[in-house]
CSV table of C-alpha atoms and ligand atoms in Angstrom, one decimal:
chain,number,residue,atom,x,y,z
A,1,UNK,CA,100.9,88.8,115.8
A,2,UNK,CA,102.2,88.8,119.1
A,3,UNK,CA,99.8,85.8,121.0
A,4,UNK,CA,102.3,83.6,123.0
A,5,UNK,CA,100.7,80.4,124.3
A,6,UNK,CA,97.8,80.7,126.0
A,7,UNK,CA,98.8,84.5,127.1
A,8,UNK,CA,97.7,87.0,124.3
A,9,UNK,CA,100.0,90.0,124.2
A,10,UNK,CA,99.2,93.1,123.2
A,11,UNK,CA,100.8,94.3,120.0
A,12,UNK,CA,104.4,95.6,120.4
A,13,UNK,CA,104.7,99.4,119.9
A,14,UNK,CA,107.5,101.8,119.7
A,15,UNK,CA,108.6,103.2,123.2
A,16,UNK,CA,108.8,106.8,124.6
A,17,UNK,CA,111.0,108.0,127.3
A,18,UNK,CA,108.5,110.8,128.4
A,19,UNK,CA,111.6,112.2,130.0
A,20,UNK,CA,113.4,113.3,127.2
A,21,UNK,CA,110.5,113.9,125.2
A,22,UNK,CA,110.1,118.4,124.5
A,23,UNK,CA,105.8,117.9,123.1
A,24,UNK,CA,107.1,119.0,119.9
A,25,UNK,CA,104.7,116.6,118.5
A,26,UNK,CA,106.4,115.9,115.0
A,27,UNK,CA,105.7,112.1,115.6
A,28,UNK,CA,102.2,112.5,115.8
A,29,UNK,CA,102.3,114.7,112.7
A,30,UNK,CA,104.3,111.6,110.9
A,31,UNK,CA,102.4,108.5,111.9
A,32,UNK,CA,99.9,107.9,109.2
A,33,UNK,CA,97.8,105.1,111.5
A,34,UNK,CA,97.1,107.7,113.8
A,35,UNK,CA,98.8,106.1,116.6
A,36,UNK,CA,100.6,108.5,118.2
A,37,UNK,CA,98.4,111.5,120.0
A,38,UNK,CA,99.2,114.2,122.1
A,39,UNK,CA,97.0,113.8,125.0
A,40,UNK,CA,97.6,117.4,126.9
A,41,UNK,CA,100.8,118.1,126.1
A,42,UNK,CA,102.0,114.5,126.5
A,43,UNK,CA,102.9,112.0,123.5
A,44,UNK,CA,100.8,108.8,124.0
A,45,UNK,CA,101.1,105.3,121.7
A,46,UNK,CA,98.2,103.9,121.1
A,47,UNK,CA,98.0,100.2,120.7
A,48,UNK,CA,97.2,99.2,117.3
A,49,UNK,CA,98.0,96.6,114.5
A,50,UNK,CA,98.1,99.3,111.7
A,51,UNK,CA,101.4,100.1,113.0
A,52,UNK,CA,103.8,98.6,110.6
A,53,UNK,CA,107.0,100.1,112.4
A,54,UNK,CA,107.9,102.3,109.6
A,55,UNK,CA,110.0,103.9,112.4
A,56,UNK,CA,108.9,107.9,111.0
A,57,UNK,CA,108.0,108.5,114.3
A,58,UNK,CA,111.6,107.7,115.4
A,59,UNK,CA,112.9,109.3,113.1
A,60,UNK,CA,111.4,112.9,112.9
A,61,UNK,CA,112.2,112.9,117.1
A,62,UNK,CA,114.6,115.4,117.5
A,63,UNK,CA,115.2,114.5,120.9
A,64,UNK,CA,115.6,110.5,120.6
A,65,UNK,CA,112.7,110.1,122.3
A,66,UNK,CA,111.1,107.5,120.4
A,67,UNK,CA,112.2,104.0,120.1
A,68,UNK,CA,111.5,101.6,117.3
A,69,UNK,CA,113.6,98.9,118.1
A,70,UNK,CA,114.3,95.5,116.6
A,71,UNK,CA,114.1,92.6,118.5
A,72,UNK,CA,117.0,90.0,116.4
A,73,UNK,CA,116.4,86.0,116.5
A,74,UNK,CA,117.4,83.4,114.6
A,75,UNK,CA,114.7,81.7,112.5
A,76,UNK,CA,114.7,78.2,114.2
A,77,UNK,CA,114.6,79.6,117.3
A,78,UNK,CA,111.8,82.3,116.9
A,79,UNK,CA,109.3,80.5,118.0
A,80,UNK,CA,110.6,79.3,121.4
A,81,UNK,CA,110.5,82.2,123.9
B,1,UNK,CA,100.8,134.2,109.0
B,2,UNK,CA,103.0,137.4,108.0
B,3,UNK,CA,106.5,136.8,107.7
B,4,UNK,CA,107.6,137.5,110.8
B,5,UNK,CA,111.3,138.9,111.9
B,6,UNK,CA,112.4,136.3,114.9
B,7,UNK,CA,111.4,133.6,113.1
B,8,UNK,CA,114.0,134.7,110.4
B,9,UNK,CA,116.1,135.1,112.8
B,10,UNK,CA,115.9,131.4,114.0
B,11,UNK,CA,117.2,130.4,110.3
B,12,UNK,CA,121.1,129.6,109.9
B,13,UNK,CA,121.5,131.6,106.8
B,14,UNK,CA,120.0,134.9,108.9
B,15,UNK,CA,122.1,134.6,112.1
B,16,UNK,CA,124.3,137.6,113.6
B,17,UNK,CA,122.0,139.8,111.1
B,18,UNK,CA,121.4,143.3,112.3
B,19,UNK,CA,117.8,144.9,112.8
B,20,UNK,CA,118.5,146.9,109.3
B,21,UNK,CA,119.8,143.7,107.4
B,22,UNK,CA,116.7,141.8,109.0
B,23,UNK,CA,114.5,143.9,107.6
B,24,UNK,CA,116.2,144.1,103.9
B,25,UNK,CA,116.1,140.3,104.3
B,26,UNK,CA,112.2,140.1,105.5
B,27,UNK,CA,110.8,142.1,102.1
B,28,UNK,CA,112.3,138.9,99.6
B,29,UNK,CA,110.7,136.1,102.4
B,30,UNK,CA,107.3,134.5,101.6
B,31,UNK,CA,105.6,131.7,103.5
B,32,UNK,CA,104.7,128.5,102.0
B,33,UNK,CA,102.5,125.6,103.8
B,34,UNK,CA,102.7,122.0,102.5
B,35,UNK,CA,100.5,119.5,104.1
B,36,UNK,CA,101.6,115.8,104.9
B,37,UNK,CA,103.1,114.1,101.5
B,38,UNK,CA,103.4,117.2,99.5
B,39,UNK,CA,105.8,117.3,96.7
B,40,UNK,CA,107.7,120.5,97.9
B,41,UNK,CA,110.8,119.8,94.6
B,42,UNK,CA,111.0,117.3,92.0
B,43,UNK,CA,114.1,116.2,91.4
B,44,UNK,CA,115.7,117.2,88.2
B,45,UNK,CA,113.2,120.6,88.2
B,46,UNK,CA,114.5,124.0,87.2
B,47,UNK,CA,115.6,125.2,90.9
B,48,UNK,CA,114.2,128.3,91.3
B,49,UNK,CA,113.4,128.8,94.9
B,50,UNK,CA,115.4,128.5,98.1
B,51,UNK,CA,113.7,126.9,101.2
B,52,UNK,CA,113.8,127.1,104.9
B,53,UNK,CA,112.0,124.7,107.2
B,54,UNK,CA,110.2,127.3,110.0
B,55,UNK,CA,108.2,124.2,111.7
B,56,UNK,CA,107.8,120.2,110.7
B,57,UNK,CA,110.5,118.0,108.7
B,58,UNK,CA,111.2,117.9,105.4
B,59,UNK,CA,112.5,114.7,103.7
B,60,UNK,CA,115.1,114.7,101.0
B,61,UNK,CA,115.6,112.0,99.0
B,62,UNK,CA,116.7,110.9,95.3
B,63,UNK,CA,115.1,107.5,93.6
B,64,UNK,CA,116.6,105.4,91.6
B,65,UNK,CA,115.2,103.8,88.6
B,66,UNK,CA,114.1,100.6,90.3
B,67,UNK,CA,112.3,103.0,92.4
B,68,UNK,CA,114.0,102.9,95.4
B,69,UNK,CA,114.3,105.7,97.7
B,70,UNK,CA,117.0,106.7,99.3
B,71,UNK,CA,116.5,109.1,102.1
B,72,UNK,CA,119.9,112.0,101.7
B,73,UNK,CA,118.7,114.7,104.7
B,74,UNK,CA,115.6,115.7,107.1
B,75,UNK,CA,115.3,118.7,107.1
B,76,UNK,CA,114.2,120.3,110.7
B,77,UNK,CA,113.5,124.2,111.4
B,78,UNK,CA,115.8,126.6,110.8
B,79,UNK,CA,117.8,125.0,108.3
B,80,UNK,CA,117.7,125.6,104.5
B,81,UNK,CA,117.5,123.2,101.5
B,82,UNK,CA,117.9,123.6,97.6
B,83,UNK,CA,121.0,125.7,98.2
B,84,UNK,CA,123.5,124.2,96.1
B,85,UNK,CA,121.3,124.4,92.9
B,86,UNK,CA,119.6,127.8,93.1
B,87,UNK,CA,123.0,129.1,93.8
B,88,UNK,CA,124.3,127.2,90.7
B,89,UNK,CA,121.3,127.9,88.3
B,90,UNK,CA,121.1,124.1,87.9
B,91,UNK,CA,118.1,121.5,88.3
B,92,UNK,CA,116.8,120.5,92.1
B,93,UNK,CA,119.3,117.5,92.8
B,94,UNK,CA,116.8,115.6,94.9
B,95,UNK,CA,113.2,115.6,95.9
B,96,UNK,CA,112.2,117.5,98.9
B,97,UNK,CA,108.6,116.2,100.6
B,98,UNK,CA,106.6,117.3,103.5
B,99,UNK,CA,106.7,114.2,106.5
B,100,UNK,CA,103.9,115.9,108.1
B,101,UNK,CA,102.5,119.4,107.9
B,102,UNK,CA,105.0,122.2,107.2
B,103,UNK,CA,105.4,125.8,107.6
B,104,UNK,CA,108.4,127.2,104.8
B,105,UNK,CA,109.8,130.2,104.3
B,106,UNK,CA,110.5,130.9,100.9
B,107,UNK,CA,113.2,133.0,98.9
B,108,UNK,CA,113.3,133.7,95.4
B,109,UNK,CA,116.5,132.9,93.3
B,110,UNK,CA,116.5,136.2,91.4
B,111,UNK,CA,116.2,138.2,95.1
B,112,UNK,CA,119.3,136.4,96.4
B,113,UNK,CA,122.0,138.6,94.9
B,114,UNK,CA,120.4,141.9,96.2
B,115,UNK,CA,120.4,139.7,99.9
B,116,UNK,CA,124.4,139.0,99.6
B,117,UNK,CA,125.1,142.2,98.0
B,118,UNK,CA,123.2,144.0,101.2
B,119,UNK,CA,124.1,141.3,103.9
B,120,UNK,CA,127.5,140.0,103.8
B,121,UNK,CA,127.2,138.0,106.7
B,122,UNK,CA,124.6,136.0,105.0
B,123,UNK,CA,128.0,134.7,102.8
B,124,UNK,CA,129.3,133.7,105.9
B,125,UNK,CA,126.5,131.8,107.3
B,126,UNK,CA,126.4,130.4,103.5
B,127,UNK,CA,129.8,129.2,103.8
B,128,UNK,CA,129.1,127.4,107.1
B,129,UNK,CA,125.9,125.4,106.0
B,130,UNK,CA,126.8,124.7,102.9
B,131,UNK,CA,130.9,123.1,103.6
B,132,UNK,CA,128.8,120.9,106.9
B,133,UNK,CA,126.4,119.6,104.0
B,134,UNK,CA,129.5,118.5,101.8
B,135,UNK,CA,131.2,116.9,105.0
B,136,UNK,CA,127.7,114.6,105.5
B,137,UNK,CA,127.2,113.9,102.2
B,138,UNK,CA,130.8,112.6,101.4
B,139,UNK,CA,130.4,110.6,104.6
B,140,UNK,CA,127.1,109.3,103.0
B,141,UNK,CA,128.7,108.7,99.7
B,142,UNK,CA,131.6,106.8,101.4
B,143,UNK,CA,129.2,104.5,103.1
B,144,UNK,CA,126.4,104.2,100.1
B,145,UNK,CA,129.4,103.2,97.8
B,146,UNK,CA,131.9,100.8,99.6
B,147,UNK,CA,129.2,98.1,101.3
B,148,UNK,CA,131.9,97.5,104.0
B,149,UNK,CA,128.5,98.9,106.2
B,150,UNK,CA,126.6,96.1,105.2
B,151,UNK,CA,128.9,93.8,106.3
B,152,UNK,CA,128.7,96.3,109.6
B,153,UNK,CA,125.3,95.8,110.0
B,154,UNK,CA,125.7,92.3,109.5
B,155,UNK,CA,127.9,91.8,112.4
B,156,UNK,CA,126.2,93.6,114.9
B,157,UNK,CA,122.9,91.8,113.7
B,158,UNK,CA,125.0,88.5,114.8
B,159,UNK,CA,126.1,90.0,118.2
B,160,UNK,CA,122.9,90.7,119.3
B,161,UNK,CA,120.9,87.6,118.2
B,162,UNK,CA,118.5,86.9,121.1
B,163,UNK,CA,119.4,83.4,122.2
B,164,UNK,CA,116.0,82.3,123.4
B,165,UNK,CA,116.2,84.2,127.0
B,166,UNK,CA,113.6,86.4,127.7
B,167,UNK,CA,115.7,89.4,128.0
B,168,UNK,CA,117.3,90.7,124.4
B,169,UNK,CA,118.8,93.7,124.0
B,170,UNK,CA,116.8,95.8,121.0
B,171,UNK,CA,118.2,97.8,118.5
B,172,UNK,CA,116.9,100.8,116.7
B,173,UNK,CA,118.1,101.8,113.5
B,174,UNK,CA,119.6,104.7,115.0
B,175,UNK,CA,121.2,102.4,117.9
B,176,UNK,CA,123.0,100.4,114.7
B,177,UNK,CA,124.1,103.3,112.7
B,178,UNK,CA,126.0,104.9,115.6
B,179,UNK,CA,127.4,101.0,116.3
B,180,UNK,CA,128.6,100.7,112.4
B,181,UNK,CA,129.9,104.4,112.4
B,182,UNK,CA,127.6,105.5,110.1
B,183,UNK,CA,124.2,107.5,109.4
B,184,UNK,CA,120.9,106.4,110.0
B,185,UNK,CA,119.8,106.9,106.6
B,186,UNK,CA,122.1,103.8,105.4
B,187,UNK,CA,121.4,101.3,107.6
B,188,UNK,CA,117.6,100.8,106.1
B,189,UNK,CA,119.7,100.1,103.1
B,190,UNK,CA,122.1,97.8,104.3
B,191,UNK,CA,119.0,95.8,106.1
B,192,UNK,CA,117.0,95.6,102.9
B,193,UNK,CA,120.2,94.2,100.8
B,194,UNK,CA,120.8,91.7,103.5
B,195,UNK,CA,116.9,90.9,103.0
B,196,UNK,CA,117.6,90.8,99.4
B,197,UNK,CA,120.7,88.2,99.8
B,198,UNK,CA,118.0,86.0,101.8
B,199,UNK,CA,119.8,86.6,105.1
B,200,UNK,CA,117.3,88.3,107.1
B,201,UNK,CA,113.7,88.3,107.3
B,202,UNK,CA,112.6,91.8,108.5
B,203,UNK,CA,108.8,91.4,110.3
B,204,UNK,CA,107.4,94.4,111.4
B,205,UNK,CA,110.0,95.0,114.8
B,206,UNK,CA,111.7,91.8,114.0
B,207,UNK,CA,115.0,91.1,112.2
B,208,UNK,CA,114.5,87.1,111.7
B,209,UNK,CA,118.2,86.0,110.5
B,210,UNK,CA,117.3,83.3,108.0
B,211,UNK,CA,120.6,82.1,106.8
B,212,UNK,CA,123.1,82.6,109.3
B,213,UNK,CA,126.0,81.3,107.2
B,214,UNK,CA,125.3,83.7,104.7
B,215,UNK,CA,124.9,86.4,107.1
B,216,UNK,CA,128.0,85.7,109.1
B,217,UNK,CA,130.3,85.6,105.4
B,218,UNK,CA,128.6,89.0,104.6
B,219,UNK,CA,130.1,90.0,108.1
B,220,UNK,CA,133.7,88.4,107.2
B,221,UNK,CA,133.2,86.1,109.8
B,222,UNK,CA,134.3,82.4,109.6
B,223,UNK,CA,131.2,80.3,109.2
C,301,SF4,S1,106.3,103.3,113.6
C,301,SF4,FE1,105.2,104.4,112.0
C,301,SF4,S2,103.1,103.6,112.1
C,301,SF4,FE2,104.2,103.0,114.0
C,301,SF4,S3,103.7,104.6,115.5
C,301,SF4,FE3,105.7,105.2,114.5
C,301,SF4,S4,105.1,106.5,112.8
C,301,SF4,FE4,103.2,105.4,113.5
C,302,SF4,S1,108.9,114.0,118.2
C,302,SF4,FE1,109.9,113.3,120.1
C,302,SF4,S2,110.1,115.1,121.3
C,302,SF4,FE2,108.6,115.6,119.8
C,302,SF4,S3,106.6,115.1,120.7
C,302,SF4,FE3,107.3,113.3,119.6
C,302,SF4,S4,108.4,112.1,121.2
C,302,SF4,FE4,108.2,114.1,122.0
């Protein structure tokens, strides 16, 4: 998914700003593929293709924390980087 | 868990309540847990119950007969939903549905009169929640009903078109909902009618624009 040349990159996963983030933990009560835990009281993303970005997580934050965002490219162009 | 008093007091509807109104309120109150994906209301139901989130989000939404879903509120803790039709006697307008697990407290239709009747304040707080629920939804209806968002979404899709650099600003649905003026619940709208007019590709955390042309008319832009 996202290999680029010779370099493999991991797979791209929603971001958290840890600083605005309270530990409510809603998002890890929302994301079916298990990928985001509460490791202590901190919110961790796990790594992990089964993500489809159905953006839940981002969406149940009440505190913006999490970030789904779209990267926007033109289709001749994708593959360049 | 027993009903408990504070958390009561943490729901919009029960604010400014004395100790002795608190209590009247409390004996009506029962608690209800719904796990992930639980059916909480069917749309078009007898409404018999009003609800109030105490932990977790509840999502409201209506589906059309195509069977797409349209997403109308989350619900979060301390706010109430079902209002309009068990006040009305009518059917639940929407579906209601647990996003994860969910702790509600629950209050009967029939035991609402005796609640006014002994708490006016409660017709207060009613007032409140219920005239900020008609502002958002006639916001929502606004921009469900006259696509100029679409054409929005479309133009800020244009504007922030990596050009091949390695640096490309990223946009969340939120991010593009505050850009077109709008809520986020209609911008996964707009995106999928784009997709359906062939403009956009959408891949996982990738909006590939596929027809520019097309994209940039739907934006009222000169191609
Ligand atoms: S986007 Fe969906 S699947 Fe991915 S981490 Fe968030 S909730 Fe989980
Ligand atoms: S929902 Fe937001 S605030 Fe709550 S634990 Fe997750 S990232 Fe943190």
């Amino acid at each position: 998914m996202s290999t680029d040349g010779d370099r493999i990159v991991m797979v791209e996963m929603p971001g958290i700003d840890p600083e605005k983030c309270n530990g409510c933990g809603l998002c890890v009560d929302v994301c079916r593929c298990h990928a985001v835990v509460m490791v202590g009281n901190r919110v961790t993303i796990i790594n992990t293709k089964l993500c489809g970005w159905c953006a839940l997580c981002e969406m149940v934050c009440p505190t913006d924390a999490i970030r789904c965002a779209y990267e926007i490219v033109v289709e001749e162009r994708s593959g360049k980087k | 868990m027993a009903v408990q008093e504070e958390l009561i007091k943490s729901i919009v509807y029960f604010s400014h309540l004395g100790p002795d109104e608190l209590t009247s309120v409390q004996r009506f109150v029962f608690e209800k847990t719904v796990e992930r994906g639980g059916i909480i209301l069917f749309e078009g139901e007898p409404a018999e119950v009003l609800y109030f989130v105490i932990s977790g989000v509840v999502k409201i939404y209506k589906t059309s007969t195509d069977g797409k879903e349209q997403i109308l509120h989350l619900i979060r803790a301390g706010e109430s939903f079902n209002d309009v039709p068990v006040f009305n006697g009518g059917a639940n307008l929407a579906t209601a549905e647990a996003m994860g697990p969910v702790v509600l407290y629950g209050i009967k239709k029939t035991a609402l009169a005796t609640i006014l009747k002994d708490c006016p304040q409660v017709s207060l707080n009613i007032l409140r929640v219920l005239s900020e629920k008609m502002t958002r939804l006639v916001m929502l209806v606004e921009d469900l009903s006259f696509r100029h968002v679409t054409g929005r979404v479309a133009r800020i899709l244009l504007e922030y078109t990596g050009d091949g650099g390695a640096q490309r600003p990223r946009l969340t649905q939120q991010e593009m909902a505050a850009m077109a003026g709008t809520v986020r619940e209609v911008i996964g709208r707009a995106l999928k009618s784009l997709e359906k007019d062939g403009s956009v590709r959408i891949e996982r955390h990738r909006i590939i624009i596929t027809d520019k042309q097309s994209l940039q008319e739907t934006a009222g832009l000169a191609g």
